[in-house]
GROMACS .gro file of C-alpha atoms in nm:
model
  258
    1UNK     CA    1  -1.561  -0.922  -0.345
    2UNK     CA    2  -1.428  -0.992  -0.684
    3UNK     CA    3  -1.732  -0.852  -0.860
    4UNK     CA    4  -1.692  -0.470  -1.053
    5UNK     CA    5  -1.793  -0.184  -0.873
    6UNK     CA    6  -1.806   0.176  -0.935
    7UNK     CA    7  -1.568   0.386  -0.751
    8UNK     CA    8  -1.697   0.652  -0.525
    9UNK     CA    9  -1.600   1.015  -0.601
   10UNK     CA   10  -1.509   0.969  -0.949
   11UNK     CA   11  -1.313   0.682  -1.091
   12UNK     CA   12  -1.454   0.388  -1.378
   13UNK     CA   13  -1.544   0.042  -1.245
   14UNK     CA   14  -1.301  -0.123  -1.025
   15UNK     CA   15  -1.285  -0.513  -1.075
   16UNK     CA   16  -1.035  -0.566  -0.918
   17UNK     CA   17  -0.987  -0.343  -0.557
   18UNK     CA   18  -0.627  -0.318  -0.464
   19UNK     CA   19  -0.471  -0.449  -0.792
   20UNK     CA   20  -0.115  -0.346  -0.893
   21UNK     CA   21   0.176  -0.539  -0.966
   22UNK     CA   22   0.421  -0.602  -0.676
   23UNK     CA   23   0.785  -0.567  -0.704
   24UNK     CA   24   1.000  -0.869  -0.833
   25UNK     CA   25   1.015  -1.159  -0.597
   26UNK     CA   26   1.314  -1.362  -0.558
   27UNK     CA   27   1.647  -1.340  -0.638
   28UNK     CA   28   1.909  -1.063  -0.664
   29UNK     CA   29   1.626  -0.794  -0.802
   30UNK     CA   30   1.379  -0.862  -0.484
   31UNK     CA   31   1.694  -0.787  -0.249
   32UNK     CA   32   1.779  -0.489  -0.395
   33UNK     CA   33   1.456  -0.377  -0.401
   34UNK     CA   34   1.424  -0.471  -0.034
   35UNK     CA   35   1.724  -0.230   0.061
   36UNK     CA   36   1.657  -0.018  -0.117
   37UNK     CA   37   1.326   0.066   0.015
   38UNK     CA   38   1.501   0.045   0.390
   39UNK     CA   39   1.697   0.296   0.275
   40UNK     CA   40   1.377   0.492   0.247
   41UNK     CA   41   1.563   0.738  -0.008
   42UNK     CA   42   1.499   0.597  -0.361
   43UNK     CA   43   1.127   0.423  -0.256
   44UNK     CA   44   0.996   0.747  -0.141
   45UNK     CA   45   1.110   0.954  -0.401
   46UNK     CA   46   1.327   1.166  -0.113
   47UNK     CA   47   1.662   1.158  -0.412
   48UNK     CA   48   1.425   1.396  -0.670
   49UNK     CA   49   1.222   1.655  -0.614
   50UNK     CA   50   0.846   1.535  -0.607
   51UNK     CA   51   0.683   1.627  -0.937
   52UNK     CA   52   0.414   1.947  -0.905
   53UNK     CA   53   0.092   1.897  -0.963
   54UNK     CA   54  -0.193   2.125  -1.085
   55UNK     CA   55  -0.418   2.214  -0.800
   56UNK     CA   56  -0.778   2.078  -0.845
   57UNK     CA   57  -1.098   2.119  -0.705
   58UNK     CA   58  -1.227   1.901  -0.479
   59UNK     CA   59  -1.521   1.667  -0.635
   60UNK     CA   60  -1.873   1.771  -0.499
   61UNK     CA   61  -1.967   1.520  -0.213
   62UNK     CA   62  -2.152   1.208  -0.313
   63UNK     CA   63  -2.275   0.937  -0.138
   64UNK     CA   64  -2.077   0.773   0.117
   65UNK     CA   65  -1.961   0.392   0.056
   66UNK     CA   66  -2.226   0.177   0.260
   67UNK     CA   67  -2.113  -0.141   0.114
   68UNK     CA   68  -1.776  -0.356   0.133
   69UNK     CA   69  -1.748  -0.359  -0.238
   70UNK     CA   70  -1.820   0.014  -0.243
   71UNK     CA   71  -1.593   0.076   0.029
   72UNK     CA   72  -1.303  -0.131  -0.148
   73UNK     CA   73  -1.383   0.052  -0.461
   74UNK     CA   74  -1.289   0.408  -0.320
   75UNK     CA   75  -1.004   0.328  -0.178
   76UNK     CA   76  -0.851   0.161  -0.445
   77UNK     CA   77  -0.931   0.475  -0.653
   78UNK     CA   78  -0.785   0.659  -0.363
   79UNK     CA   79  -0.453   0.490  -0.390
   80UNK     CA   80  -0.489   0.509  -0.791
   81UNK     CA   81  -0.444   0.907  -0.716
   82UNK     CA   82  -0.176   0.896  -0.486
   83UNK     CA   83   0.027   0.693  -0.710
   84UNK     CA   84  -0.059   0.918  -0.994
   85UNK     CA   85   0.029   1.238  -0.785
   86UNK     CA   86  -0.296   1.350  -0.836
   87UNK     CA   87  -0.431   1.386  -0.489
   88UNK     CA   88  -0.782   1.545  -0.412
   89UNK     CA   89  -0.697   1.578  -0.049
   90UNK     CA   90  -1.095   1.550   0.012
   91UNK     CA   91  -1.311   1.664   0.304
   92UNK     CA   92  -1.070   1.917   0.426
   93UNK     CA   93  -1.306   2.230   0.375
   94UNK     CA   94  -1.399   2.448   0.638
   95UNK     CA   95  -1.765   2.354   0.591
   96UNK     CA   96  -1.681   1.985   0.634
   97UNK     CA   97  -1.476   2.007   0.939
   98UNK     CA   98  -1.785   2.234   1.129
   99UNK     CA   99  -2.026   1.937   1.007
  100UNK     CA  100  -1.746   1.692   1.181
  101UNK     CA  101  -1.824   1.839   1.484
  102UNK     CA  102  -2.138   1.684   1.510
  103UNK     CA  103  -2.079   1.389   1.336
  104UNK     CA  104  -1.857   1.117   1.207
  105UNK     CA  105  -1.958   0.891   0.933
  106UNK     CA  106  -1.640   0.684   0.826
  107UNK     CA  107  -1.653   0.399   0.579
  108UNK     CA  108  -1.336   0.226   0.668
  109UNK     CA  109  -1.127   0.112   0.937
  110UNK     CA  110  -0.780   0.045   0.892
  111UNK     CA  111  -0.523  -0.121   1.076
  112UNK     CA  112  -0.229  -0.054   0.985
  113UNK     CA  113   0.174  -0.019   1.094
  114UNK     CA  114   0.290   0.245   1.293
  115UNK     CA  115   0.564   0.317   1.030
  116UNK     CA  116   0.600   0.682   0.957
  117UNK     CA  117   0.585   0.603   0.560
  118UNK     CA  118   0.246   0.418   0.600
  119UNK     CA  119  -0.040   0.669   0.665
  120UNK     CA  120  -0.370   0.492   0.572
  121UNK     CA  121  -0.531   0.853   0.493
  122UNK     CA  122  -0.270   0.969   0.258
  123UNK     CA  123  -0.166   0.585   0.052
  124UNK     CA  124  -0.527   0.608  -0.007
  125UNK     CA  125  -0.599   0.987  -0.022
  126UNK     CA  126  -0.878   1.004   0.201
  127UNK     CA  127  -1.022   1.279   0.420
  128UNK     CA  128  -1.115   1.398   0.728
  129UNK     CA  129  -1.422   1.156   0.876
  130UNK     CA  130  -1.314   0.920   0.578
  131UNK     CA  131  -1.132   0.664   0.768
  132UNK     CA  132  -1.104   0.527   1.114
  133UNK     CA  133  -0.736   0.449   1.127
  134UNK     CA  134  -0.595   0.165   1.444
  135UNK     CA  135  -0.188   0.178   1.384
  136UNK     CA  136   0.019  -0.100   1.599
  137UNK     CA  137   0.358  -0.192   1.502
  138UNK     CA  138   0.339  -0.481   1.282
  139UNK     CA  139  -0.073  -0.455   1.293
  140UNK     CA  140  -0.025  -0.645   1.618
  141UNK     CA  141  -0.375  -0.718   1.815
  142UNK     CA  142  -0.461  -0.654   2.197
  143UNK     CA  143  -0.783  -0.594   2.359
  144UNK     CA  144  -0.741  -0.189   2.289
  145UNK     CA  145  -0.713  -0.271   1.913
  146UNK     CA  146  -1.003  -0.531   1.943
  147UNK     CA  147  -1.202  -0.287   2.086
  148UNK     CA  148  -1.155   0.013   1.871
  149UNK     CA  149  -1.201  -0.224   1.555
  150UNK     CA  150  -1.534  -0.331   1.747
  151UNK     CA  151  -1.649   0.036   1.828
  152UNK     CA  152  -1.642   0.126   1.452
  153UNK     CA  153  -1.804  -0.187   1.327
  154UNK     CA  154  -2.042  -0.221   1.601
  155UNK     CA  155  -2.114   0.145   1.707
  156UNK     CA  156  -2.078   0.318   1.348
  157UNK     CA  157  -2.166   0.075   1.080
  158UNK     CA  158  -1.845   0.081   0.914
  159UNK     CA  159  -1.866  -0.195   0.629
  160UNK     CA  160  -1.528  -0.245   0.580
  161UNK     CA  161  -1.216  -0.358   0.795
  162UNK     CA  162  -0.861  -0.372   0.591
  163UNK     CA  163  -0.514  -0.523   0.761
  164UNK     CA  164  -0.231  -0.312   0.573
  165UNK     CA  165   0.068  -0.469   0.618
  166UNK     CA  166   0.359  -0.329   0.404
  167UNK     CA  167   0.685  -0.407   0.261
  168UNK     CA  168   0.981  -0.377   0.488
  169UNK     CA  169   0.819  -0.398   0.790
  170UNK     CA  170   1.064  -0.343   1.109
  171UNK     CA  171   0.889  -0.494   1.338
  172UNK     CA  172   0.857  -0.817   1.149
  173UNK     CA  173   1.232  -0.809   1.075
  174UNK     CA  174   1.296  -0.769   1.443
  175UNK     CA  175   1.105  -1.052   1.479
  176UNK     CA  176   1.191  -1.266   1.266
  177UNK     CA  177   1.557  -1.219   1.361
  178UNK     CA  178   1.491  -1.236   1.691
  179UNK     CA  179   1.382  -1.609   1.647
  180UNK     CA  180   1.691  -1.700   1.468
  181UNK     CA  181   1.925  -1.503   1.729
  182UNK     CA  182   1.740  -1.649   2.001
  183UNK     CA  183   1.789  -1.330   2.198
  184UNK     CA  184   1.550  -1.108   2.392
  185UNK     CA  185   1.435  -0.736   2.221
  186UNK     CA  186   1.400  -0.476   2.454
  187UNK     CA  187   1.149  -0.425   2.709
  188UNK     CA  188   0.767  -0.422   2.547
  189UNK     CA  189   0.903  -0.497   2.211
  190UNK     CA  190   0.958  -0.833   2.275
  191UNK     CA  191   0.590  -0.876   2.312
  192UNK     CA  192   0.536  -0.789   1.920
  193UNK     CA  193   0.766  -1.014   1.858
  194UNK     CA  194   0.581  -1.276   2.021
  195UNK     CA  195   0.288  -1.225   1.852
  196UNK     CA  196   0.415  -1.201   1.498
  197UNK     CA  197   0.571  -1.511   1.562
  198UNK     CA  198   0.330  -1.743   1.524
  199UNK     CA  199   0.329  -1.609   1.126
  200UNK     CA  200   0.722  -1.630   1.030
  201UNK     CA  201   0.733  -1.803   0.733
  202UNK     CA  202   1.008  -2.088   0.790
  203UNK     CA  203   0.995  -2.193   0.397
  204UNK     CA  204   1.224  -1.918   0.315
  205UNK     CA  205   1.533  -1.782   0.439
  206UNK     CA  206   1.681  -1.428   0.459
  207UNK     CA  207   1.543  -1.153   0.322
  208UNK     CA  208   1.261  -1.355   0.160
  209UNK     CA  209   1.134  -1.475   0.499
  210UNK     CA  210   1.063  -1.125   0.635
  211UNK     CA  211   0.919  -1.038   0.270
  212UNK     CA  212   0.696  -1.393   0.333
  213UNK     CA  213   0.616  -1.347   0.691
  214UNK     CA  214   0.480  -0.950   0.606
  215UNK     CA  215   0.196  -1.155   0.388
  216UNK     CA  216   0.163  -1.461   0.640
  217UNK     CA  217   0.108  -1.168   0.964
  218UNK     CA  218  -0.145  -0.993   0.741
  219UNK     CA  219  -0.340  -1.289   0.720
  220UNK     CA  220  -0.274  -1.401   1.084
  221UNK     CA  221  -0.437  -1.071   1.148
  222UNK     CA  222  -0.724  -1.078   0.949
  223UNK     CA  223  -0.832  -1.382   1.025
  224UNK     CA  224  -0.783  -1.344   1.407
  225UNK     CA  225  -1.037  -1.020   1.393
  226UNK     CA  226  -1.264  -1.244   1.145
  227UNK     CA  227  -1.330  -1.506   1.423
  228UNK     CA  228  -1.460  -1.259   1.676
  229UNK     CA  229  -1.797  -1.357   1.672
  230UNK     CA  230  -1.943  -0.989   1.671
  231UNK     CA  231  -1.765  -0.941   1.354
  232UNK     CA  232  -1.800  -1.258   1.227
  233UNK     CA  233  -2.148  -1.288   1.235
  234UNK     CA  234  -2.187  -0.930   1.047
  235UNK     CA  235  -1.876  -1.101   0.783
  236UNK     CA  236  -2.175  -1.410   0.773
  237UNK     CA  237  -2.511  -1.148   0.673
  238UNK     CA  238  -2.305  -0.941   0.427
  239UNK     CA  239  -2.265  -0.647   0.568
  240UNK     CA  240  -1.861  -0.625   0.666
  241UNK     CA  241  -1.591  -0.712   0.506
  242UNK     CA  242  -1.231  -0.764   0.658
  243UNK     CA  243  -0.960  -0.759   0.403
  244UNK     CA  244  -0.569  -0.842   0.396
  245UNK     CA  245  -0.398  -0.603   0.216
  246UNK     CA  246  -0.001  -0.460   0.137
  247UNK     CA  247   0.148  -0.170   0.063
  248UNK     CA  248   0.468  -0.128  -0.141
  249UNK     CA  249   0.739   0.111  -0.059
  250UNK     CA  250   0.858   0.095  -0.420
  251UNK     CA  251   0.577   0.164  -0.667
  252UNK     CA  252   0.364   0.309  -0.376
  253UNK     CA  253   0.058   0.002  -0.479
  254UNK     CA  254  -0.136  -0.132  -0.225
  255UNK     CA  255  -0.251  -0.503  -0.325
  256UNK     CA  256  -0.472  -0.754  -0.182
  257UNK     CA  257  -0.323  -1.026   0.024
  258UNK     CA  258  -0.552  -1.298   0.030
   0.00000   0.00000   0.00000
């Protein structure tokens, strides 16, 4: 998965899908930068206006990513754009949504949080038909998220399966302090709790525990859907790929977590 590929839709080889460097770790300078993205004002650029871009035209419609590395490669050259503020917004024409009416051909799934500043299609500035999106708070599993994972790996060929967990998750906090409270959460949210659990990360304390246990539930995840043995035994011939991955509220980088 490490080998280059060319990006779909425009961008130079990509040897490394996902890369970007993740905010300090550690110390005073990780904490503030944990508030301050809970804040949600600074991280998301809500204290400035957002800088204008000049409108371009969409790219003309290539290929679509049958592989896992080609898969990877577009959306890291997706997110690439939308932290450049250079957007395409892609497959949003008229004549691509009467095709999609047909049709769906997506080349992704992604599981992702339900948080508001997380949208898989935007972080990695995808289209319409582009991506099959499953959003649980804290990417928590149950047999509906099993099963829509299976129907677009099984049913439509998708290649490629990414867990996006993402800094300053709520629903990891809330568990995580609910373990160290020892009180119950409220009604069904207890049961996310419960299964994060099983990933807090008890080697650090604080703020840097929830920051830990973010990476350690991504790869709880990803390794729970990789030992289905439908997927798995697609994962074993080549032809999927199921990938941790982050996103930062900071810098707006979405990094592999492996």
């Amino acid at each position: 998965m490490n080998s280059p590929a060319t990006a779909h839709r425009g961008a130079g080889p990509e040897p490394h899908p996902f890369a970007g460097p993740r905010p300090t770790t550690g110390g005073t300078v990780r904490r503030t930068l944990l508030r301050t993205a809970l804040t949600g004002a600074a991280a998301l650029g809500l204290t400035a206006a957002r800088p204008a871009t000049a409108a371009t035209s969409a790219p003309a419609a290539g290929p679509r990513p049958s592989t896992p590395q080609e898969a990877l490669a577009e959306l890291a050259a997706g997110n690439r754009r939308w932290r450049a503020f250079r957007e395409r917004h892609p497959h949003e024409t008229p004549a691509v949504r009467r095709t999609l009416t047909t049709a769906q051909h997506p080349f992704a799934v992604v599981l992702g949080c339900i948080d508001s500043r997380v949208p898989p299609e935007l972080v990695f500035d995808q289209g319409l038909g582009d991506l099959m999106t499953v959003r649980t708070a804290g990417e928590v599993l149950d047999e509906a998220v099993l099963g829509s994972v299976a129907y677009g790996v099984l049913e439509l060929g998708i290649p490629l399966v990414v867990v996006l967990g993402h800094q300053s998750c709520g629903a990891v906090r809330a568990a995580v302090e609910a373990e160290k409270s020892g009180g119950r959460l409220p009604a069904h949210i207890q049961y996310l709790a419960d299964q994060i659990s099983p990933a807090i990360d008890h080697s650090a304390e604080g703020d840097a525990r929830i920051d830990a246990t973010v990476d350690a539930n991504v790869r709880l995840v990803r390794s729970r859907l990789a030992a289905e043995p439908d997927l798995a035994a697609r994962i074993s011939a080549g032809t999927l790929a199921i990938v941790g991955a982050r996103y930062e509220l900071t810098n707006q980088a979405v990094h592999r977590v492996s």
